Amino acid sequence: MNKNDIDLSIDFCGIKFKNPFLLSSSPVSNSAEMVARSFEAGWGGVVFKTLNSDTTPIIHPSPRMNGYGYGNKRLVGLQNVEMISDRPLKDNLADFLYLKKKYPDHVLISSIMGFSNDEWAYLARISEDNGADMLELNFSCPHMAVEGAGHHVGQAFDLIEKFTNTVKQCVSIPVIAKMTPNITDMTEPAIYAKKGGADAISAINTVSGISQIDLDGFIPKPNVFGIGSVSGTSGPIVKPIGLRFISDMAKCEDLSLPLSGIGGIETWIDALEYILLGASTIQVTTGIIHYGYGIVEDMIEGLTDFMVEKKIAKVKDLVGKALPNLKTTDKFDLKRQGRARYDLTNCVGCGQCYTVCRDAAGFALEWDPEKRRPILNEDKCLSCMICSFVCPVSGIISYTEMPEDWKRQDACVMDRSLETQIKYQPFNANPLISS
Amino acid sequence: MDKRYDFTQAFAEADRCLLCHDAPCSKGCPANTDPGKFIKKFKMQNIKGAIRTIKENNILGGACGILCPTARLCEKECAGSHLDRPIQIGKIQEFLVSHGRQIGFKVFEKPESILEKVAVIGSGPAGLSCGAELAKKGYKVTIFERMDEPGGVLRYGVPSYRFSKAYLKTELEDIIHLGVKFECGHPIKKDGEAEDLLNKGFKAVFIATGLWDAASIFDENTEGVYNSVDFLSSPHTGRLDIVKDQVKDKQVAVIGGGSVAMDCAGFAASLGAGDVYLIYRRSFSQMPAEKEERIESLEKNIHFLILNQPEAYLTNDKGMVSGIKLVRTQLSQAKGDGRRSPVEIKDSQWVLDIDLVVEAIGNKAFDLSDKLYPGVDIDDKKLIKARLDNCQTSQQAIFAGGDIVRGPSLVVNAVCDGKTAANAIDSYLVRRRAKLTTKEG
Ligand SMILES: Cc1cc2nc3c(=O)[nH]c(=O)nc-3n(C[C@H](O)[C@H](O)[C@H](O)COP(=O)(O)OP(=O)(O)OC[C@H]3O[C@@H](n4cnc5c(N)ncnc54)[C@H](O)[C@@H]3O)c2cc1C
Ligand SMILES: Cc1cc2nc3c(=O)[nH]c(=O)nc-3n(C[C@H](O)[C@H](O)[C@H](O)COP(=O)(O)O)c2cc1C
Ligand code: SF4
Ligand code: SF4
Ligand code: SF4
C-alpha cells in the first residue's frame, strides 16, 4: 500500500468531506478571506464563526484572550471571552456565497445561535438559502451573557430539544448540535438533541475556567479594564476532557449519531485519537491560533503515512477503532503485574528518577553518588512509571511484566512497636451478621 | 557585551535544566555558586529567591555570569552536555541579577555597622567581595583604591565591549548599599603603610592589590610599544583619543597568547585597526586563552601568527616602532608530560611591518609592592604567601587574596578569596574580642 491508495475523504451525515479536518467556529473562521486561505492550505471544510442576526449588537470585550503557558511552553491553553460574530449578517452571507462559488467541493457549515425560537428558525433558513451545506447549533458558548443563549441552553436540556426541533422543521440540510463540556454527562443533552432531530453531535466547546490572575491588581485575566471572568478554556490542556466526552457519546447506544471531535487538536495524532474514539470529523481552533492554517499539511501527511503503515485505506475504518479497548477500571486483570526496567547505557546522571521515586513513588531507587546513576531495587517498584515521565532520555526506562509468582515488597513501616498502641478494629462490611 | 538573555530566553534555557539530584554544576563553581538551586528556583517562578541565592553567595554574581569561563567551571560537568549541550548557566545567572535590578529588588537590608573597622587595599573583585561580606557581618569597611574609580580589572582591564562600565556601576551600587566606604585615588604607597593601617584604628587588613605591572619583552623602551595595562586602561584614564588615533586604520601587533592578549587584540579591532596580528611563539592549542576567546578572536578577523617569536623591534627615523623582527619556531619533541617548547627555526627571520605593538605577556606585582608590607612573606615573584583556605599571611591581622596571591587568575577565584578572607577576619576578630573581654574581666 502506498500514499496513492489512501483516501482521506469521509462521509459525514451524507455529505462528503475531502478530509476530516475542519476549522471550528471561532476567529479562525471569521470571514471568507480567511477561510479561502485555509482551504488553499488544505482544510476540508469550515464551521463558520457563529452568525448573529443583527438584533443584538455584538461588542467583544477588550482584550479578549489570555494565553496559558507551562514552563517554557506557550499556549498550552487559551482562555477567551469572545462573543459570536460581530459582523453584519449580510457580510457573512455574502462570504458564504463567495466560498460556495469559489470552493464548491469544500464543506461550508453555518454555525448559528438564536436568542429565541424564531431567531433560531430565521438563522437556520437564511443559512440554507445562502449556500450552507450543514448547520451547527451552538448550544455551548460560555460567554453569551444572555439567559436562554449559549451554554445556558446547553445546560437546560429541554431547550436543546426544542430549538433543534425548530431548526429541523425549517431546513433540509443536516444539523449538528454542539455541546458544552461544562456538565458531568454529555450523553444526556446529546440524546435531547437527537430527540429534537439532530443528525450529529460536535464536542467540545470551551471548558469554563480561569487561566491566570494578574498579581499586581488581583485581577483575573484576560483583564478587561479591571474585571476578569470565568470563561472558555481551550487548547492542548482540554484534550483529555474532549476525548473523554467523545468516547462517552460514541459508546452510548441510545445516541449512535456521527460525532465531530473538538478540543486541543494540533497534530495528526491528536486528530487520530479523536477519530479512534469515535469522531468522524475533527475541528480545530487553538491549534490554528497558535500555528496558523499550515498545520493541516502535517495532519494530512502524518495521517496518510500512518494509514499506509497500518494498511488502512479509508478514514472510516479508523473511526472508533480504540473503543473496544476502552472499558471501566473494574475490568482490569489485577493478577498481572510488572515493574520498571532500566537500561542505563544512555543515562546522563541527572537523578530526576531518584528524586521522584523517593518522594512520590516506591522509594525503589538508590543513588550511587560515585557513578551518579540510579540503582533499581526491583521488588520495591510500584510500576507507577513516573520515573519514565521525567527521565530526559528516551528508552532508558521501560515497563516489563513480571512472572505471576513475583511479589512486590510492602512499603516500610517506620516503627512496628507502635502497632500495640493502634486504636483499631477491622472494618466489618456486614455488622448485622457479626453482632 | 555578549548578547544577553531577556526573560523569555532565560526562562527557556532554565527549562532545559534537568534539576539534577546532587547537581554537578553546583560543585563546579570556585565561589560555591549553586546553579542547581537558583535554576530550580527560577523554574518554579521563585524569581526573587533565585536572585537571592546568587547574590547572597556572590556579590559580583552578575559580573561572574558574564566573565566566568563557564565552559570549564559550572557548565563543565553539566548533565545537559550528555544530552546535547550544557545549560548556559552564566547567561541565566547574569539575566537574573539584571532582572533583579530591573524590578527594583534589593537582596540586602542595609546592615548596622557596629563592629570593628577593617581596611581593604584594592577594589578589584577580591577586595569588593571581602568588603561586602564583612559589611554584611556588621564591620565598618574602608576600601583604599589607588585609581580614581573602583573595580580593578573589571574597570581598567576588561574592555567595555565585554563588560560595560554601566553594568559595573550597578554591581558596585549593591556594595555601597551595604555601607562599604570607598577611598578612591588613595594609593597605599609609603613603606610599611599597609601594616601601619593596624595602628590607625583598623583591626584587620585585607590586601587585594592584584597585578598591575606589565612584563616586557625587551629592556629598552621603544615609542609605539604599549603594555597591556596601559593599552586596556586607556578609555578610563583619559587617553582614549590618543590611543584611537594610533590604532585606527593602522597595523597593530599584539604579542601573547593568553586571555589578556585576546582582549588587547579585540580592543584594537574595536578601535578600528586596519589589521591586528596576534603573535605567539607556541601553537594554537597551547595558547592559555580559553577556547571560546580564541575562536571569538578569529571571528573578529584577527590574524594569528602562531609559532613566531619576536627578536627585536625596528624603528623609523622618528624613533617610532615600524616593524617586528620575527623568527619562526617549531615545537620540540615532548619530554615526559612536559609542554612542548618552541625551538627557533634557523634562518627563518622575517619582518612584519607594524605601526603599533601591544605586549601582553603577563602581569606581575609592582616591583616595590613588598615594601608596603615588609612583615608579610612573599615569594620570588613578589606574590604574597597566604593560605588559600583562610587567606592568612605570615602576619597576624593581615590577610591577602586574589591575583596578588594566586598570580593571574579569575574573577570568580578573587571573589572566593574575598569571602574566605572575610570569614577568616571575622573569626580572628571574634577571638580577639573574646580575649579582650577576658583580659578586662
Ligand atoms: C585584561 C584582563 C582581562 C581579564 N578577563 C577575565 C575574564 O574574562 N574572566 C575572569 O574570570 N578573569 C579575567 N581576568 C582576571 C581577573 O580580572 C583577575 O583575576 C581579578 O580581577 C583579580 O582580582 P583582584 O581583586 O585580585 O585584583 P584586581 O582586579 O587587579 O584589583 C586590584 C585593585 O587593587 C588596586 N591597587 C593595587 N595596588 C594598590 C595600592 N598600593 N593601593 C591601593 N590600591 C591598589 C588596583 O588599582 C586594583 O583596583 C582578566 C584579567 C585581565 C588583566
Ligand atoms: C495518581 C493520582 C492519584 C490520586 N488519588 C487521589 C485520591 O486517592 N483521593 C483524592 O481525593 N484525590 C486523588 N487524586 C487527585 C488529586 O488529589 C488532585 O485533586 C488532582 O490531581 C488535581 O491536582 P493537581 O493536578 O494539582 O495535582 C489523585 C491524583 C493523582 C495524579
Ligand atoms: S516505576 Fe515508580 S516505583 Fe518503580 S522505579 Fe519508577 S518511580 Fe520508582
Ligand atoms: S532520570 Fe534518566 S537520565 Fe536521569 S539519572 Fe534517571 S535514568 Fe539517568
Ligand atoms: S548540572 Fe546542568 S542540568 Fe544539572 S542542575 Fe546543573 S545546570 Fe541543571
PDB file of N, CA and C and ligand atoms in Angstrom, chain B residues 66-69 121-128 144-147 149-154 156-159 162 186-189 208-212 228 232 259-260 263-264 293 363 366 372 401-404 407-415, ligand 1:
ATOM      1  N   ILE B  66      28.855  37.046  33.427  1.00  0.00           N
ATOM      2  CA  ILE B  66      29.361  37.499  32.130  1.00  0.00           C
ATOM      3  C   ILE B  66      30.799  37.033  31.896  1.00  0.00           C
ATOM      4  N   LEU B  67      31.635  37.101  32.926  1.00  0.00           N
ATOM      5  CA  LEU B  67      33.078  36.947  32.711  1.00  0.00           C
ATOM      6  C   LEU B  67      33.644  35.558  33.003  1.00  0.00           C
ATOM      7  N   CYS B  68      32.912  34.738  33.709  1.00  0.00           N
ATOM      8  CA  CYS B  68      33.478  33.433  34.045  1.00  0.00           C
ATOM      9  C   CYS B  68      33.671  32.567  32.803  1.00  0.00           C
ATOM     10  N   PRO B  69      34.788  31.852  32.728  1.00  0.00           N
ATOM     11  CA  PRO B  69      34.931  30.840  31.666  1.00  0.00           C
ATOM     12  C   PRO B  69      34.111  29.609  32.055  1.00  0.00           C
ATOM     13  N   ILE B 121      42.698  46.826  50.896  1.00  0.00           N
ATOM     14  CA  ILE B 121      43.514  47.549  49.922  1.00  0.00           C
ATOM     15  C   ILE B 121      43.267  46.959  48.547  1.00  0.00           C
ATOM     16  N   GLY B 122      42.668  47.768  47.684  1.00  0.00           N
ATOM     17  CA  GLY B 122      42.368  47.310  46.332  1.00  0.00           C
ATOM     18  C   GLY B 122      40.888  47.040  46.164  1.00  0.00           C
ATOM     19  N   SER B 123      40.299  47.608  45.116  1.00  0.00           N
ATOM     20  CA  SER B 123      38.861  47.445  44.914  1.00  0.00           C
ATOM     21  C   SER B 123      38.567  46.572  43.706  1.00  0.00           C
ATOM     22  N   GLY B 124      39.437  45.575  43.446  1.00  0.00           N
ATOM     23  CA  GLY B 124      39.108  44.579  42.435  1.00  0.00           C
ATOM     24  C   GLY B 124      38.107  43.590  43.018  1.00  0.00           C
ATOM     25  N   PRO B 125      37.794  42.543  42.283  1.00  0.00           N
ATOM     26  CA  PRO B 125      36.809  41.573  42.755  1.00  0.00           C
ATOM     27  C   PRO B 125      37.129  41.011  44.141  1.00  0.00           C
ATOM     28  N   ALA B 126      38.390  40.780  44.443  1.00  0.00           N
ATOM     29  CA  ALA B 126      38.720  40.226  45.760  1.00  0.00           C
ATOM     30  C   ALA B 126      38.378  41.225  46.847  1.00  0.00           C
ATOM     31  N   GLY B 127      38.826  42.471  46.674  1.00  0.00           N
ATOM     32  CA  GLY B 127      38.560  43.496  47.676  1.00  0.00           C
ATOM     33  C   GLY B 127      37.070  43.759  47.819  1.00  0.00           C
ATOM     34  N   LEU B 128      36.374  43.824  46.691  1.00  0.00           N
ATOM     35  CA  LEU B 128      34.937  44.108  46.733  1.00  0.00           C
ATOM     36  C   LEU B 128      34.180  43.007  47.454  1.00  0.00           C
ATOM     37  N   PHE B 144      40.605  51.059  50.237  1.00  0.00           N
ATOM     38  CA  PHE B 144      41.537  52.032  49.674  1.00  0.00           C
ATOM     39  C   PHE B 144      41.858  51.620  48.242  1.00  0.00           C
ATOM     40  N   GLU B 145      41.706  52.567  47.329  1.00  0.00           N
ATOM     41  CA  GLU B 145      41.947  52.259  45.926  1.00  0.00           C
ATOM     42  C   GLU B 145      42.841  53.324  45.314  1.00  0.00           C
ATOM     43  N   ARG B 146      43.864  52.826  44.632  1.00  0.00           N
ATOM     44  CA  ARG B 146      44.858  53.720  44.067  1.00  0.00           C
ATOM     45  C   ARG B 146      44.295  54.513  42.876  1.00  0.00           C
ATOM     46  N   MET B 147      43.418  53.892  42.106  1.00  0.00           N
ATOM     47  CA  MET B 147      42.884  54.562  40.928  1.00  0.00           C
ATOM     48  C   MET B 147      41.712  55.468  41.322  1.00  0.00           C
ATOM     49  N   GLU B 149      38.682  55.353  40.332  1.00  0.00           N
ATOM     50  CA  GLU B 149      37.384  54.702  40.485  1.00  0.00           C
ATOM     51  C   GLU B 149      37.573  53.228  40.844  1.00  0.00           C
ATOM     52  N   PRO B 150      36.570  52.649  41.509  1.00  0.00           N
ATOM     53  CA  PRO B 150      36.715  51.261  41.959  1.00  0.00           C
ATOM     54  C   PRO B 150      36.467  50.234  40.850  1.00  0.00           C
ATOM     55  N   GLY B 151      36.938  49.021  41.084  1.00  0.00           N
ATOM     56  CA  GLY B 151      36.632  47.924  40.157  1.00  0.00           C
ATOM     57  C   GLY B 151      37.840  47.089  39.772  1.00  0.00           C
ATOM     58  N   GLY B 152      39.041  47.670  39.865  1.00  0.00           N
ATOM     59  CA  GLY B 152      40.230  46.895  39.481  1.00  0.00           C
ATOM     60  C   GLY B 152      40.155  46.510  38.013  1.00  0.00           C
ATOM     61  N   VAL B 153      40.460  45.253  37.751  1.00  0.00           N
ATOM     62  CA  VAL B 153      40.466  44.772  36.363  1.00  0.00           C
ATOM     63  C   VAL B 153      39.097  44.966  35.704  1.00  0.00           C
ATOM     64  N   LEU B 154      38.035  44.866  36.511  1.00  0.00           N
ATOM     65  CA  LEU B 154      36.693  44.994  35.933  1.00  0.00           C
ATOM     66  C   LEU B 154      36.511  46.357  35.267  1.00  0.00           C
ATOM     67  N   TYR B 156      39.479  48.746  34.700  1.00  0.00           N
ATOM     68  CA  TYR B 156      40.663  49.204  33.960  1.00  0.00           C
ATOM     69  C   TYR B 156      41.286  48.136  33.062  1.00  0.00           C
ATOM     70  N   GLY B 157      40.724  46.923  33.131  1.00  0.00           N
ATOM     71  CA  GLY B 157      41.288  45.847  32.324  1.00  0.00           C
ATOM     72  C   GLY B 157      40.332  45.369  31.243  1.00  0.00           C
ATOM     73  N   VAL B 158      39.276  44.705  31.672  1.00  0.00           N
ATOM     74  CA  VAL B 158      38.349  44.090  30.712  1.00  0.00           C
ATOM     75  C   VAL B 158      37.725  45.151  29.813  1.00  0.00           C
ATOM     76  N   PRO B 159      37.835  45.013  28.503  1.00  0.00           N
ATOM     77  CA  PRO B 159      37.274  46.021  27.605  1.00  0.00           C
ATOM     78  C   PRO B 159      35.753  46.126  27.740  1.00  0.00           C
ATOM     79  N   ARG B 162      33.086  43.772  26.337  1.00  0.00           N
ATOM     80  CA  ARG B 162      32.834  42.509  27.033  1.00  0.00           C
ATOM     81  C   ARG B 162      32.095  42.720  28.337  1.00  0.00           C
ATOM     82  N   HIS B 186      43.422  56.892  46.347  1.00  0.00           N
ATOM     83  CA  HIS B 186      44.148  56.839  47.627  1.00  0.00           C
ATOM     84  C   HIS B 186      45.059  55.615  47.639  1.00  0.00           C
ATOM     85  N   PRO B 187      46.229  55.728  46.974  1.00  0.00           N
ATOM     86  CA  PRO B 187      47.134  54.582  46.969  1.00  0.00           C
ATOM     87  C   PRO B 187      47.752  54.381  48.352  1.00  0.00           C
ATOM     88  N   ILE B 188      47.954  53.137  48.700  1.00  0.00           N
ATOM     89  CA  ILE B 188      48.779  52.826  49.864  1.00  0.00           C
ATOM     90  C   ILE B 188      50.190  52.770  49.297  1.00  0.00           C
ATOM     91  N   LYS B 189      51.036  53.731  49.650  1.00  0.00           N
ATOM     92  CA  LYS B 189      52.295  53.810  48.895  1.00  0.00           C
ATOM     93  C   LYS B 189      53.530  53.946  49.760  1.00  0.00           C
ATOM     94  N   ALA B 208      44.479  43.138  48.564  1.00  0.00           N
ATOM     95  CA  ALA B 208      43.973  42.566  47.311  1.00  0.00           C
ATOM     96  C   ALA B 208      44.337  43.513  46.189  1.00  0.00           C
ATOM     97  N   THR B 209      45.637  43.672  46.026  1.00  0.00           N
ATOM     98  CA  THR B 209      46.114  44.716  45.123  1.00  0.00           C
ATOM     99  C   THR B 209      46.296  44.235  43.687  1.00  0.00           C
ATOM    100  N   GLY B 210      46.146  42.968  43.456  1.00  0.00           N
ATOM    101  CA  GLY B 210      46.221  42.470  42.084  1.00  0.00           C
ATOM    102  C   GLY B 210      47.603  42.624  41.480  1.00  0.00           C
ATOM    103  N   LEU B 211      47.660  42.498  40.162  1.00  0.00           N
ATOM    104  CA  LEU B 211      48.937  42.530  39.436  1.00  0.00           C
ATOM    105  C   LEU B 211      48.870  43.635  38.396  1.00  0.00           C
ATOM    106  N   TRP B 212      49.560  44.696  38.603  1.00  0.00           N
ATOM    107  CA  TRP B 212      49.388  45.858  37.740  1.00  0.00           C
ATOM    108  C   TRP B 212      50.663  46.321  37.065  1.00  0.00           C
ATOM    109  N   SER B 228      50.028  45.868  28.058  1.00  0.00           N
ATOM    110  CA  SER B 228      48.587  45.593  28.064  1.00  0.00           C
ATOM    111  C   SER B 228      47.858  46.468  29.072  1.00  0.00           C
ATOM    112  N   LEU B 232      44.861  48.772  27.706  1.00  0.00           N
ATOM    113  CA  LEU B 232      43.463  48.466  28.028  1.00  0.00           C
ATOM    114  C   LEU B 232      42.828  49.509  28.942  1.00  0.00           C
ATOM    115  N   SER B 259      44.474  35.261  27.787  1.00  0.00           N
ATOM    116  CA  SER B 259      43.213  35.995  27.741  1.00  0.00           C
ATOM    117  C   SER B 259      43.435  37.481  27.567  1.00  0.00           C
ATOM    118  N   VAL B 260      44.470  37.991  28.241  1.00  0.00           N
ATOM    119  CA  VAL B 260      44.713  39.435  28.163  1.00  0.00           C
ATOM    120  C   VAL B 260      45.120  39.819  26.736  1.00  0.00           C
ATOM    121  N   ASP B 263      42.077  40.112  24.724  1.00  0.00           N
ATOM    122  CA  ASP B 263      41.387  41.377  24.991  1.00  0.00           C
ATOM    123  C   ASP B 263      42.078  42.538  24.283  1.00  0.00           C
ATOM    124  N   CYS B 264      43.409  42.544  24.303  1.00  0.00           N
ATOM    125  CA  CYS B 264      44.144  43.631  23.642  1.00  0.00           C
ATOM    126  C   CYS B 264      43.851  43.618  22.139  1.00  0.00           C
ATOM    127  N   GLU B 293      37.497  32.240  23.701  1.00  0.00           N
ATOM    128  CA  GLU B 293      38.142  33.526  23.421  1.00  0.00           C
ATOM    129  C   GLU B 293      38.939  33.456  22.124  1.00  0.00           C
ATOM    130  N   ASN B 363      50.951  39.872  33.547  1.00  0.00           N
ATOM    131  CA  ASN B 363      51.005  40.927  34.553  1.00  0.00           C
ATOM    132  C   ASN B 363      51.739  40.414  35.777  1.00  0.00           C
ATOM    133  N   PHE B 366      53.798  44.917  41.320  1.00  0.00           N
ATOM    134  CA  PHE B 366      54.696  46.081  41.259  1.00  0.00           C
ATOM    135  C   PHE B 366      56.015  45.744  41.934  1.00  0.00           C
ATOM    136  N   LEU B 372      55.463  47.802  50.934  1.00  0.00           N
ATOM    137  CA  LEU B 372      54.269  48.277  51.642  1.00  0.00           C
ATOM    138  C   LEU B 372      53.941  47.391  52.829  1.00  0.00           C
ATOM    139  N   GLY B 401      44.488  38.055  49.265  1.00  0.00           N
ATOM    140  CA  GLY B 401      43.832  37.156  48.315  1.00  0.00           C
ATOM    141  C   GLY B 401      43.759  37.774  46.939  1.00  0.00           C
ATOM    142  N   GLY B 402      43.212  37.026  46.015  1.00  0.00           N
ATOM    143  CA  GLY B 402      43.114  37.480  44.623  1.00  0.00           C
ATOM    144  C   GLY B 402      44.431  37.271  43.909  1.00  0.00           C
ATOM    145  N   ASP B 403      44.608  37.990  42.817  1.00  0.00           N
ATOM    146  CA  ASP B 403      45.770  37.775  41.953  1.00  0.00           C
ATOM    147  C   ASP B 403      47.107  38.000  42.666  1.00  0.00           C
ATOM    148  N   ILE B 404      47.136  38.874  43.683  1.00  0.00           N
ATOM    149  CA  ILE B 404      48.410  39.156  44.344  1.00  0.00           C
ATOM    150  C   ILE B 404      48.896  37.925  45.119  1.00  0.00           C
ATOM    151  N   GLY B 407      48.616  34.810  41.612  1.00  0.00           N
ATOM    152  CA  GLY B 407      49.112  35.077  40.269  1.00  0.00           C
ATOM    153  C   GLY B 407      47.903  35.256  39.373  1.00  0.00           C
ATOM    154  N   PRO B 408      48.100  35.501  38.052  1.00  0.00           N
ATOM    155  CA  PRO B 408      46.953  35.772  37.183  1.00  0.00           C
ATOM    156  C   PRO B 408      45.921  34.662  37.305  1.00  0.00           C
ATOM    157  N   SER B 409      44.705  35.045  37.668  1.00  0.00           N
ATOM    158  CA  SER B 409      43.692  34.030  37.933  1.00  0.00           C
ATOM    159  C   SER B 409      42.365  34.482  37.347  1.00  0.00           C
ATOM    160  N   LEU B 410      41.284  34.275  38.084  1.00  0.00           N
ATOM    161  CA  LEU B 410      39.953  34.568  37.570  1.00  0.00           C
ATOM    162  C   LEU B 410      39.186  35.444  38.541  1.00  0.00           C
ATOM    163  N   VAL B 411      38.225  36.169  38.010  1.00  0.00           N
ATOM    164  CA  VAL B 411      37.347  36.979  38.836  1.00  0.00           C
ATOM    165  C   VAL B 411      36.720  36.114  39.937  1.00  0.00           C
ATOM    166  N   VAL B 412      36.214  34.946  39.529  1.00  0.00           N
ATOM    167  CA  VAL B 412      35.484  34.128  40.495  1.00  0.00           C
ATOM    168  C   VAL B 412      36.406  33.621  41.607  1.00  0.00           C
ATOM    169  N   ASN B 413      37.680  33.388  41.280  1.00  0.00           N
ATOM    170  CA  ASN B 413      38.612  32.984  42.333  1.00  0.00           C
ATOM    171  C   ASN B 413      38.892  34.139  43.284  1.00  0.00           C
ATOM    172  N   ALA B 414      38.959  35.340  42.729  1.00  0.00           N
ATOM    173  CA  ALA B 414      39.152  36.518  43.573  1.00  0.00           C
ATOM    174  C   ALA B 414      37.958  36.700  44.499  1.00  0.00           C
ATOM    175  N   VAL B 415      36.740  36.509  43.951  1.00  0.00           N
ATOM    176  CA  VAL B 415      35.532  36.608  44.775  1.00  0.00           C
ATOM    177  C   VAL B 415      35.589  35.587  45.897  1.00  0.00           C
TER     178      VAL B 415
HETATM  179  C1  LIG C   1      42.639  42.272  30.731  1.00  0.00           C
HETATM  180  C2  LIG C   1      42.156  41.243  31.663  1.00  0.00           C
HETATM  181  C3  LIG C   1      41.023  40.511  31.336  1.00  0.00           C
HETATM  182  C4  LIG C   1      40.565  39.535  32.202  1.00  0.00           C
HETATM  183  N1  LIG C   1      39.422  38.857  31.869  1.00  0.00           N
HETATM  184  C5  LIG C   1      38.928  37.968  32.730  1.00  0.00           C
HETATM  185  C6  LIG C   1      37.716  37.299  32.461  1.00  0.00           C
HETATM  186  O1  LIG C   1      37.106  37.481  31.400  1.00  0.00           O
HETATM  187  N2  LIG C   1      37.236  36.420  33.349  1.00  0.00           N
HETATM  188  C7  LIG C   1      37.877  36.184  34.534  1.00  0.00           C
HETATM  189  O2  LIG C   1      37.382  35.420  35.349  1.00  0.00           O
HETATM  190  N3  LIG C   1      39.030  36.794  34.836  1.00  0.00           N
HETATM  191  C8  LIG C   1      39.578  37.685  33.944  1.00  0.00           C
HETATM  192  N4  LIG C   1      40.760  38.305  34.246  1.00  0.00           N
HETATM  193  C9  LIG C   1      41.407  38.017  35.525  1.00  0.00           C
HETATM  194  C10 LIG C   1      40.688  38.734  36.660  1.00  0.00           C
HETATM  195  O3  LIG C   1      40.312  40.002  36.254  1.00  0.00           O
HETATM  196  C11 LIG C   1      41.573  38.814  37.876  1.00  0.00           C
HETATM  197  O4  LIG C   1      41.888  37.509  38.274  1.00  0.00           O
HETATM  198  C12 LIG C   1      40.852  39.520  39.028  1.00  0.00           C
HETATM  199  O5  LIG C   1      40.483  40.808  38.656  1.00  0.00           O
HETATM  200  C13 LIG C   1      41.723  39.576  40.265  1.00  0.00           C
HETATM  201  O6  LIG C   1      41.066  40.347  41.211  1.00  0.00           O
HETATM  202  P1  LIG C   1      41.859  41.119  42.346  1.00  0.00           P
HETATM  203  O7  LIG C   1      40.828  41.742  43.178  1.00  0.00           O
HETATM  204  O8  LIG C   1      42.802  40.179  42.955  1.00  0.00           O
HETATM  205  O9  LIG C   1      42.710  42.184  41.592  1.00  0.00           O
HETATM  206  P2  LIG C   1      42.432  43.418  40.635  1.00  0.00           P
HETATM  207  O10 LIG C   1      41.192  43.254  39.879  1.00  0.00           O
HETATM  208  O11 LIG C   1      43.665  43.568  39.888  1.00  0.00           O
HETATM  209  O12 LIG C   1      42.228  44.631  41.613  1.00  0.00           O
HETATM  210  C14 LIG C   1      43.287  45.119  42.384  1.00  0.00           C
HETATM  211  C15 LIG C   1      42.987  46.558  42.742  1.00  0.00           C
HETATM  212  O13 LIG C   1      43.925  46.996  43.660  1.00  0.00           O
HETATM  213  C16 LIG C   1      44.336  48.316  43.345  1.00  0.00           C
HETATM  214  N5  LIG C   1      45.645  48.561  43.918  1.00  0.00           N
HETATM  215  C17 LIG C   1      46.825  47.988  43.569  1.00  0.00           C
HETATM  216  N6  LIG C   1      47.801  48.453  44.358  1.00  0.00           N
HETATM  217  C18 LIG C   1      47.256  49.322  45.222  1.00  0.00           C
HETATM  218  C19 LIG C   1      47.738  50.120  46.266  1.00  0.00           C
HETATM  219  N7  LIG C   1      49.026  50.109  46.594  1.00  0.00           N
HETATM  220  N8  LIG C   1      46.895  50.918  46.966  1.00  0.00           N
HETATM  221  C20 LIG C   1      45.574  50.929  46.657  1.00  0.00           C
HETATM  222  N9  LIG C   1      45.049  50.190  45.657  1.00  0.00           N
HETATM  223  C21 LIG C   1      45.878  49.387  44.952  1.00  0.00           C
HETATM  224  C22 LIG C   1      44.339  48.296  41.848  1.00  0.00           C
HETATM  225  O14 LIG C   1      44.252  49.604  41.324  1.00  0.00           O
HETATM  226  C23 LIG C   1      43.087  47.489  41.556  1.00  0.00           C
HETATM  227  O15 LIG C   1      41.935  48.306  41.528  1.00  0.00           O
HETATM  228  C24 LIG C   1      41.247  39.277  33.390  1.00  0.00           C
HETATM  229  C25 LIG C   1      42.400  39.982  33.712  1.00  0.00           C
HETATM  230  C26 LIG C   1      42.850  40.941  32.855  1.00  0.00           C
HETATM  231  C27 LIG C   1      44.073  41.697  33.215  1.00  0.00           C
END
